Amino acid sequence: MKRAGMILEGGGTRGVFTAGVLDYFMEQKLYLPYVIGVSAGACNAVDYVSHQPGRMKTCTIDFLEAGSYVGLKYLVRNHSLFNMDLIFDVFPNKIIPFDYDTYFSSGQTCILTATNCLTGKAAYLTEDRDRARLMTVCRASSSLPVVSPMVEVDGIPMLDGGVADSIPIRKALYDGVKKNIVILTRQEGYRKPPARKSLRIARIMYQKYPYLIRAIKNRAYYYNRTMELLEELESRGRVFVIRPQVPVVKNTEDDVAVLTAFYNHGYEYAEDIFSKAVSYLGWDPDKSS
């Protein structure tokens, strides 16, 4: 298990599928030593490493019953489609406490992927002491271009990691991780269409960031190449891919019933395939902590 990893795709509120999968894994005490997440996958990653099953569900589903955190009112008021202050400050530090102590002492490697707006390349970020910086990195990884403002991390403007590296399997392999579980938020066979409308807007908004514009333009191409790589590795038994088996929800879904059903699908599917995942990993639950 020393070279086993979890790779978590983003997808906005589609991330509740991943939350369901991880909640079941956490209940079974399956904690892999290497975790890398992107966007909503980064949010799932930190909750996994802080060993808090149910926290992501509380943030993304249960809280909707009290008041939505997504919508045009936030875009108008805060220049972001999501209420980022609520998600990355009020939630973790006040309403739905994040277990920083467990996170920092877990012994797991947790990498959060953002996009460097100056270079257009992926930034693979970690934090093992500073609470505020950890949440800033999460926020940067989750800040969608066009509908969210840039977030400065260490003085560098950053945006959603999915722009540069939506599914960082190559990073995990480069880091020497031999056994990878990849949790996707799209169904089998999905391919991303080229950016059109968002690219036109990006060219106006990001004139000072030509490499970011290029990354947005090329995102679909690299995403689809990564999907081809994953499918090839999966066919050879080199990765274990978990993906939705039902129609996916939209990335800004705010219907509690719809999100709950998608979360439950993730949880129940994880239960169904758990023995296969354990066999792939060679994991012995009797030796787990």
Tab-separated table of C-alpha atoms in Angstrom:
chain	number	residue	atom	x	y	z
A	1	MET	CA	0.000	0.000	0.000
A	2	LYS	CA	3.008	2.330	0.162
A	3	ARG	CA	2.641	3.235	-3.512
A	4	ALA	CA	-1.146	3.437	-3.716
A	5	GLY	CA	-3.013	6.593	-4.588
A	6	MET	CA	-6.417	8.181	-5.028
A	7	ILE	CA	-7.002	10.558	-7.951
A	8	LEU	CA	-10.144	12.681	-7.709
A	9	GLU	CA	-11.703	14.523	-10.643
A	10	GLY	CA	-13.673	17.738	-10.139
A	11	GLY	CA	-17.021	18.677	-11.628
A	12	GLY	CA	-18.743	21.126	-9.279
A	13	THR	CA	-21.675	19.561	-7.483
A	14	ARG	CA	-21.084	16.329	-9.403
A	15	GLY	CA	-18.455	15.844	-6.706
A	16	VAL	CA	-21.162	14.432	-4.436
A	17	PHE	CA	-20.692	11.151	-6.319
A	18	THR	CA	-17.059	11.111	-5.223
A	19	ALA	CA	-18.124	12.035	-1.694
A	20	GLY	CA	-20.385	8.997	-1.590
A	21	VAL	CA	-17.583	6.708	-2.752
A	22	LEU	CA	-15.084	8.129	-0.266
A	23	ASP	CA	-17.543	8.009	2.624
A	24	TYR	CA	-17.942	4.282	2.113
A	25	PHE	CA	-14.166	3.841	1.823
A	26	MET	CA	-13.617	5.809	5.016
A	27	GLU	CA	-16.173	3.734	6.874
A	28	GLN	CA	-14.136	0.680	5.824
A	29	LYS	CA	-10.937	2.420	7.023
A	30	LEU	CA	-9.458	2.429	3.529
A	31	TYR	CA	-7.038	5.349	3.548
A	32	LEU	CA	-4.469	5.474	0.773
A	33	PRO	CA	-1.130	7.209	1.400
A	34	TYR	CA	-1.237	9.413	-1.717
A	35	VAL	CA	-4.205	11.599	-2.658
A	36	ILE	CA	-4.440	14.156	-5.454
A	37	GLY	CA	-7.592	16.144	-6.157
A	38	VAL	CA	-8.765	18.786	-8.601
A	39	SER	CA	-11.456	21.413	-7.961
A	40	ALA	CA	-14.364	19.650	-6.218
A	41	GLY	CA	-12.003	16.687	-6.092
A	42	ALA	CA	-9.640	18.807	-4.003
A	43	CYS	CA	-12.449	19.488	-1.544
A	44	ASN	CA	-13.152	15.770	-1.379
A	45	ALA	CA	-9.436	15.076	-0.984
A	46	VAL	CA	-8.974	17.209	2.115
A	47	ASP	CA	-12.061	15.729	3.789
A	48	TYR	CA	-10.694	12.254	3.021
A	49	VAL	CA	-7.292	13.077	4.500
A	50	SER	CA	-8.896	14.698	7.548
A	51	HIS	CA	-10.816	11.419	8.010
A	52	GLN	CA	-14.238	13.085	8.113
A	53	PRO	CA	-16.854	10.878	6.447
A	54	GLY	CA	-20.060	12.764	5.800
A	55	ARG	CA	-18.526	16.230	5.890
A	56	MET	CA	-18.639	16.796	2.126
A	57	LYS	CA	-22.251	15.649	2.046
A	58	THR	CA	-23.118	18.069	4.830
A	59	CYS	CA	-21.436	20.957	3.000
A	60	THR	CA	-22.801	20.263	-0.477
A	61	ILE	CA	-26.207	18.700	0.160
A	62	ASP	CA	-27.497	19.095	3.699
A	63	PHE	CA	-26.720	22.795	3.827
A	64	LEU	CA	-28.814	23.415	0.723
A	65	GLU	CA	-31.893	22.785	2.846
A	66	ALA	CA	-30.950	25.870	4.864
A	67	GLY	CA	-29.826	28.043	1.953
A	68	SER	CA	-28.145	27.658	-1.405
A	69	TYR	CA	-24.447	28.468	-1.892
A	70	VAL	CA	-24.647	28.507	-5.700
A	71	GLY	CA	-26.448	30.876	-8.038
A	72	LEU	CA	-26.416	34.042	-10.088
A	73	LYS	CA	-26.847	36.223	-7.002
A	74	TYR	CA	-23.314	35.292	-5.941
A	75	LEU	CA	-22.010	35.979	-9.434
A	76	VAL	CA	-23.476	39.484	-9.271
A	77	ARG	CA	-22.522	40.187	-5.667
A	78	ASN	CA	-19.120	38.492	-5.376
A	79	HIS	CA	-18.158	37.835	-9.019
A	80	SER	CA	-18.325	34.091	-8.363
A	81	LEU	CA	-21.029	31.563	-9.197
A	82	PHE	CA	-20.447	29.899	-5.821
A	83	ASN	CA	-20.345	31.535	-2.383
A	84	MET	CA	-16.644	30.894	-1.916
A	85	ASP	CA	-16.352	32.715	1.421
A	86	LEU	CA	-18.994	30.405	2.834
A	87	ILE	CA	-17.420	27.248	1.408
A	88	PHE	CA	-13.786	27.958	2.289
A	89	ASP	CA	-14.036	30.092	5.425
A	90	VAL	CA	-17.371	29.948	7.238
A	91	PHE	CA	-17.914	26.232	6.689
A	92	PRO	CA	-14.483	24.904	7.740
A	93	ASN	CA	-13.812	27.406	10.512
A	94	LYS	CA	-17.264	27.906	12.040
A	95	ILE	CA	-20.307	25.959	10.868
A	96	ILE	CA	-18.954	22.575	9.677
A	97	PRO	CA	-15.538	22.381	11.361
A	98	PHE	CA	-12.675	20.952	9.355
A	99	ASP	CA	-10.345	18.716	11.382
A	100	TYR	CA	-7.055	20.460	10.632
A	101	ASP	CA	-5.186	18.532	13.327
A	102	THR	CA	-6.045	15.147	11.829
A	103	TYR	CA	-5.308	16.417	8.337
A	104	PHE	CA	-1.849	17.684	9.241
A	105	SER	CA	-0.957	14.568	11.265
A	106	SER	CA	-2.454	11.932	8.939
A	107	GLY	CA	0.827	10.998	7.293
A	108	GLN	CA	-0.912	10.988	3.906
A	109	THR	CA	0.394	13.009	0.984
A	110	CYS	CA	-2.374	15.310	-0.236
A	111	ILE	CA	-1.836	17.285	-3.435
A	112	LEU	CA	-4.320	19.922	-4.575
A	113	THR	CA	-4.173	20.904	-8.224
A	114	ALA	CA	-4.641	24.498	-9.388
A	115	THR	CA	-3.806	26.322	-12.624
A	116	ASN	CA	-1.064	28.947	-12.604
A	117	CYS	CA	-2.574	31.850	-14.558
A	118	LEU	CA	0.842	33.221	-15.512
A	119	THR	CA	2.091	30.022	-17.118
A	120	GLY	CA	-1.142	28.198	-17.920
A	121	LYS	CA	0.362	25.087	-16.335
A	122	ALA	CA	-0.801	22.915	-13.459
A	123	ALA	CA	0.399	23.793	-9.976
A	124	TYR	CA	0.527	20.805	-7.628
A	125	LEU	CA	0.243	22.288	-4.163
A	126	THR	CA	0.562	20.883	-0.664
A	127	GLU	CA	0.238	22.353	2.812
A	128	ASP	CA	1.039	20.625	6.096
A	129	ARG	CA	0.941	23.406	8.714
A	130	ASP	CA	-0.848	26.600	7.719
A	131	ARG	CA	-4.655	26.407	8.061
A	132	ALA	CA	-5.395	29.587	6.132
A	133	ARG	CA	-3.093	28.648	3.240
A	134	LEU	CA	-4.659	25.193	2.997
A	135	MET	CA	-8.121	26.669	2.480
A	136	THR	CA	-6.722	29.278	0.066
A	137	VAL	CA	-5.235	26.474	-2.027
A	138	CYS	CA	-8.561	24.617	-1.976
A	139	ARG	CA	-10.295	27.781	-3.060
A	140	ALA	CA	-7.839	28.343	-5.908
A	141	SER	CA	-8.235	24.759	-7.094
A	142	SER	CA	-12.020	25.229	-7.178
A	143	SER	CA	-12.248	28.701	-8.753
A	144	LEU	CA	-13.759	28.204	-12.198
A	145	PRO	CA	-12.508	30.565	-14.912
A	146	VAL	CA	-14.856	33.316	-16.090
A	147	VAL	CA	-17.345	32.778	-13.226
A	148	SER	CA	-14.857	33.074	-10.337
A	149	PRO	CA	-12.108	35.558	-9.503
A	150	MET	CA	-8.481	34.492	-9.484
A	151	VAL	CA	-7.041	33.471	-6.122
A	152	GLU	CA	-3.508	34.382	-5.151
A	153	VAL	CA	-1.401	31.585	-3.690
A	154	ASP	CA	2.096	32.642	-2.648
A	155	GLY	CA	1.642	35.779	-4.748
A	156	ILE	CA	0.689	33.898	-7.912
A	157	PRO	CA	-2.792	34.232	-9.442
A	158	MET	CA	-4.452	30.845	-9.808
A	159	LEU	CA	-7.690	29.286	-10.994
A	160	ASP	CA	-9.393	25.903	-11.152
A	161	GLY	CA	-6.958	23.029	-11.563
A	162	GLY	CA	-9.189	21.401	-14.152
A	163	VAL	CA	-8.074	23.967	-16.732
A	164	ALA	CA	-4.536	22.571	-16.817
A	165	ASP	CA	-4.904	19.010	-15.499
A	166	SER	CA	-8.412	17.682	-14.885
A	167	ILE	CA	-7.332	14.134	-13.989
A	168	PRO	CA	-3.690	14.116	-12.834
A	169	ILE	CA	-2.889	10.463	-13.491
A	170	ARG	CA	0.415	11.417	-15.123
A	171	LYS	CA	1.458	13.316	-12.000
A	172	ALA	CA	0.686	10.307	-9.806
A	173	LEU	CA	2.658	7.981	-12.074
A	174	TYR	CA	5.542	10.467	-12.178
A	175	ASP	CA	5.523	10.496	-8.365
A	176	GLY	CA	5.995	6.736	-8.371
A	177	VAL	CA	2.469	5.737	-7.401
A	178	LYS	CA	1.972	2.271	-8.878
A	179	LYS	CA	-1.597	1.481	-7.797
A	180	ASN	CA	-4.101	4.243	-8.545
A	181	ILE	CA	-7.812	4.427	-7.886
A	182	VAL	CA	-9.278	7.111	-10.143
A	183	ILE	CA	-12.713	8.482	-9.250
A	184	LEU	CA	-14.366	10.248	-12.180
A	185	THR	CA	-17.560	12.285	-12.213
A	186	ARG	CA	-18.515	11.534	-15.809
A	187	GLN	CA	-19.832	8.329	-17.326
A	188	GLU	CA	-17.747	5.915	-19.359
A	189	GLY	CA	-16.875	7.159	-22.826
A	190	TYR	CA	-17.343	10.868	-22.065
A	191	ARG	CA	-15.310	13.304	-24.132
A	192	LYS	CA	-15.149	17.032	-23.508
A	193	PRO	CA	-16.269	19.288	-26.378
A	194	PRO	CA	-14.053	22.226	-27.392
A	195	ALA	CA	-14.534	25.472	-25.477
A	196	ARG	CA	-16.336	28.102	-27.526
A	197	LYS	CA	-18.408	30.595	-25.574
A	198	SER	CA	-16.182	30.432	-22.502
A	199	LEU	CA	-13.109	30.875	-24.703
A	200	ARG	CA	-14.544	34.020	-26.286
A	201	ILE	CA	-15.216	35.470	-22.844
A	202	ALA	CA	-11.806	34.368	-21.564
A	203	ARG	CA	-10.064	36.185	-24.416
A	204	ILE	CA	-11.702	39.396	-23.241
A	205	MET	CA	-11.276	38.848	-19.490
A	206	TYR	CA	-7.733	37.473	-19.492
A	207	GLN	CA	-5.914	39.601	-22.056
A	208	LYS	CA	-3.004	39.922	-19.622
A	209	TYR	CA	-2.786	36.130	-19.279
A	210	PRO	CA	-2.102	34.683	-22.753
A	211	TYR	CA	-0.933	31.318	-21.413
A	212	LEU	CA	-4.127	30.947	-19.406
A	213	ILE	CA	-6.178	31.619	-22.556
A	214	ARG	CA	-4.160	28.966	-24.365
A	215	ALA	CA	-4.788	26.488	-21.542
A	216	ILE	CA	-8.533	27.142	-21.712
A	217	LYS	CA	-8.440	26.702	-25.493
A	218	ASN	CA	-6.558	23.394	-25.227
A	219	ARG	CA	-8.357	22.002	-22.208
A	220	ALA	CA	-10.702	19.676	-24.114
A	221	TYR	CA	-7.848	18.283	-26.193
A	222	TYR	CA	-5.739	17.369	-23.174
A	223	TYR	CA	-8.741	16.138	-21.198
A	224	ASN	CA	-9.691	13.754	-23.971
A	225	ARG	CA	-6.113	12.529	-24.349
A	226	THR	CA	-6.079	11.800	-20.634
A	227	MET	CA	-9.323	9.860	-20.931
A	228	GLU	CA	-7.776	7.783	-23.709
A	229	LEU	CA	-4.751	7.107	-21.506
A	230	LEU	CA	-6.959	6.121	-18.578
A	231	GLU	CA	-9.005	3.756	-20.697
A	232	GLU	CA	-5.837	2.159	-22.031
A	233	LEU	CA	-4.371	1.744	-18.531
A	234	GLU	CA	-7.690	0.437	-17.258
A	235	SER	CA	-7.833	-2.200	-20.005
A	236	ARG	CA	-4.409	-3.419	-18.878
A	237	GLY	CA	-5.334	-3.478	-15.192
A	238	ARG	CA	-2.937	-0.636	-14.411
A	239	VAL	CA	-5.566	1.618	-12.806
A	240	PHE	CA	-8.874	1.031	-11.063
A	241	VAL	CA	-11.447	3.507	-12.361
A	242	ILE	CA	-14.665	4.336	-10.533
A	243	ARG	CA	-17.213	6.321	-12.526
A	244	PRO	CA	-20.983	6.992	-12.310
A	245	GLN	CA	-23.187	4.239	-13.691
A	246	VAL	CA	-26.223	6.522	-13.984
A	247	PRO	CA	-26.800	9.843	-15.791
A	248	VAL	CA	-24.737	12.533	-14.103
A	249	VAL	CA	-26.063	15.738	-12.555
A	250	LYS	CA	-25.096	19.194	-13.812
A	251	ASN	CA	-22.116	20.868	-12.159
A	252	THR	CA	-24.287	23.589	-10.590
A	253	GLU	CA	-27.155	21.327	-9.489
A	254	ASP	CA	-28.910	22.701	-6.392
A	255	ASP	CA	-31.830	20.296	-6.031
A	256	VAL	CA	-31.370	18.444	-2.733
A	257	ALA	CA	-33.213	15.322	-3.900
A	258	VAL	CA	-31.190	15.089	-7.124
A	259	LEU	CA	-27.878	15.551	-5.325
A	260	THR	CA	-28.822	13.094	-2.598
A	261	ALA	CA	-29.640	10.435	-5.171
A	262	PHE	CA	-26.298	10.996	-6.912
A	263	TYR	CA	-24.447	10.847	-3.586
A	264	ASN	CA	-26.268	7.636	-2.677
A	265	HIS	CA	-25.323	6.172	-6.042
A	266	GLY	CA	-21.651	6.831	-5.271
A	267	TYR	CA	-21.934	5.267	-1.819
A	268	GLU	CA	-23.821	2.190	-3.021
A	269	TYR	CA	-21.582	1.702	-6.044
A	270	ALA	CA	-18.509	1.872	-3.797
A	271	GLU	CA	-20.033	-0.876	-1.682
A	272	ASP	CA	-20.657	-2.962	-4.808
A	273	ILE	CA	-17.118	-2.705	-6.146
A	274	PHE	CA	-15.245	-2.565	-2.826
A	275	SER	CA	-13.974	-6.139	-2.944
A	276	LYS	CA	-12.624	-5.560	-6.463
A	277	ALA	CA	-10.897	-2.361	-5.364
A	278	VAL	CA	-9.338	-4.115	-2.375
A	279	SER	CA	-8.157	-6.955	-4.591
A	280	TYR	CA	-6.600	-4.490	-7.040
A	281	LEU	CA	-4.791	-2.690	-4.217
A	282	GLY	CA	-3.724	-5.822	-2.410
A	283	TRP	CA	-5.034	-4.203	0.764
A	284	ASP	CA	-5.246	-6.177	3.991
A	285	PRO	CA	-7.873	-4.586	6.273
A	286	ASP	CA	-6.438	-6.434	9.271
A	287	LYS	CA	-3.230	-4.410	8.911
A	288	SER	CA	-4.982	-1.043	8.474
A	289	SER	CA	-5.062	1.567	11.172
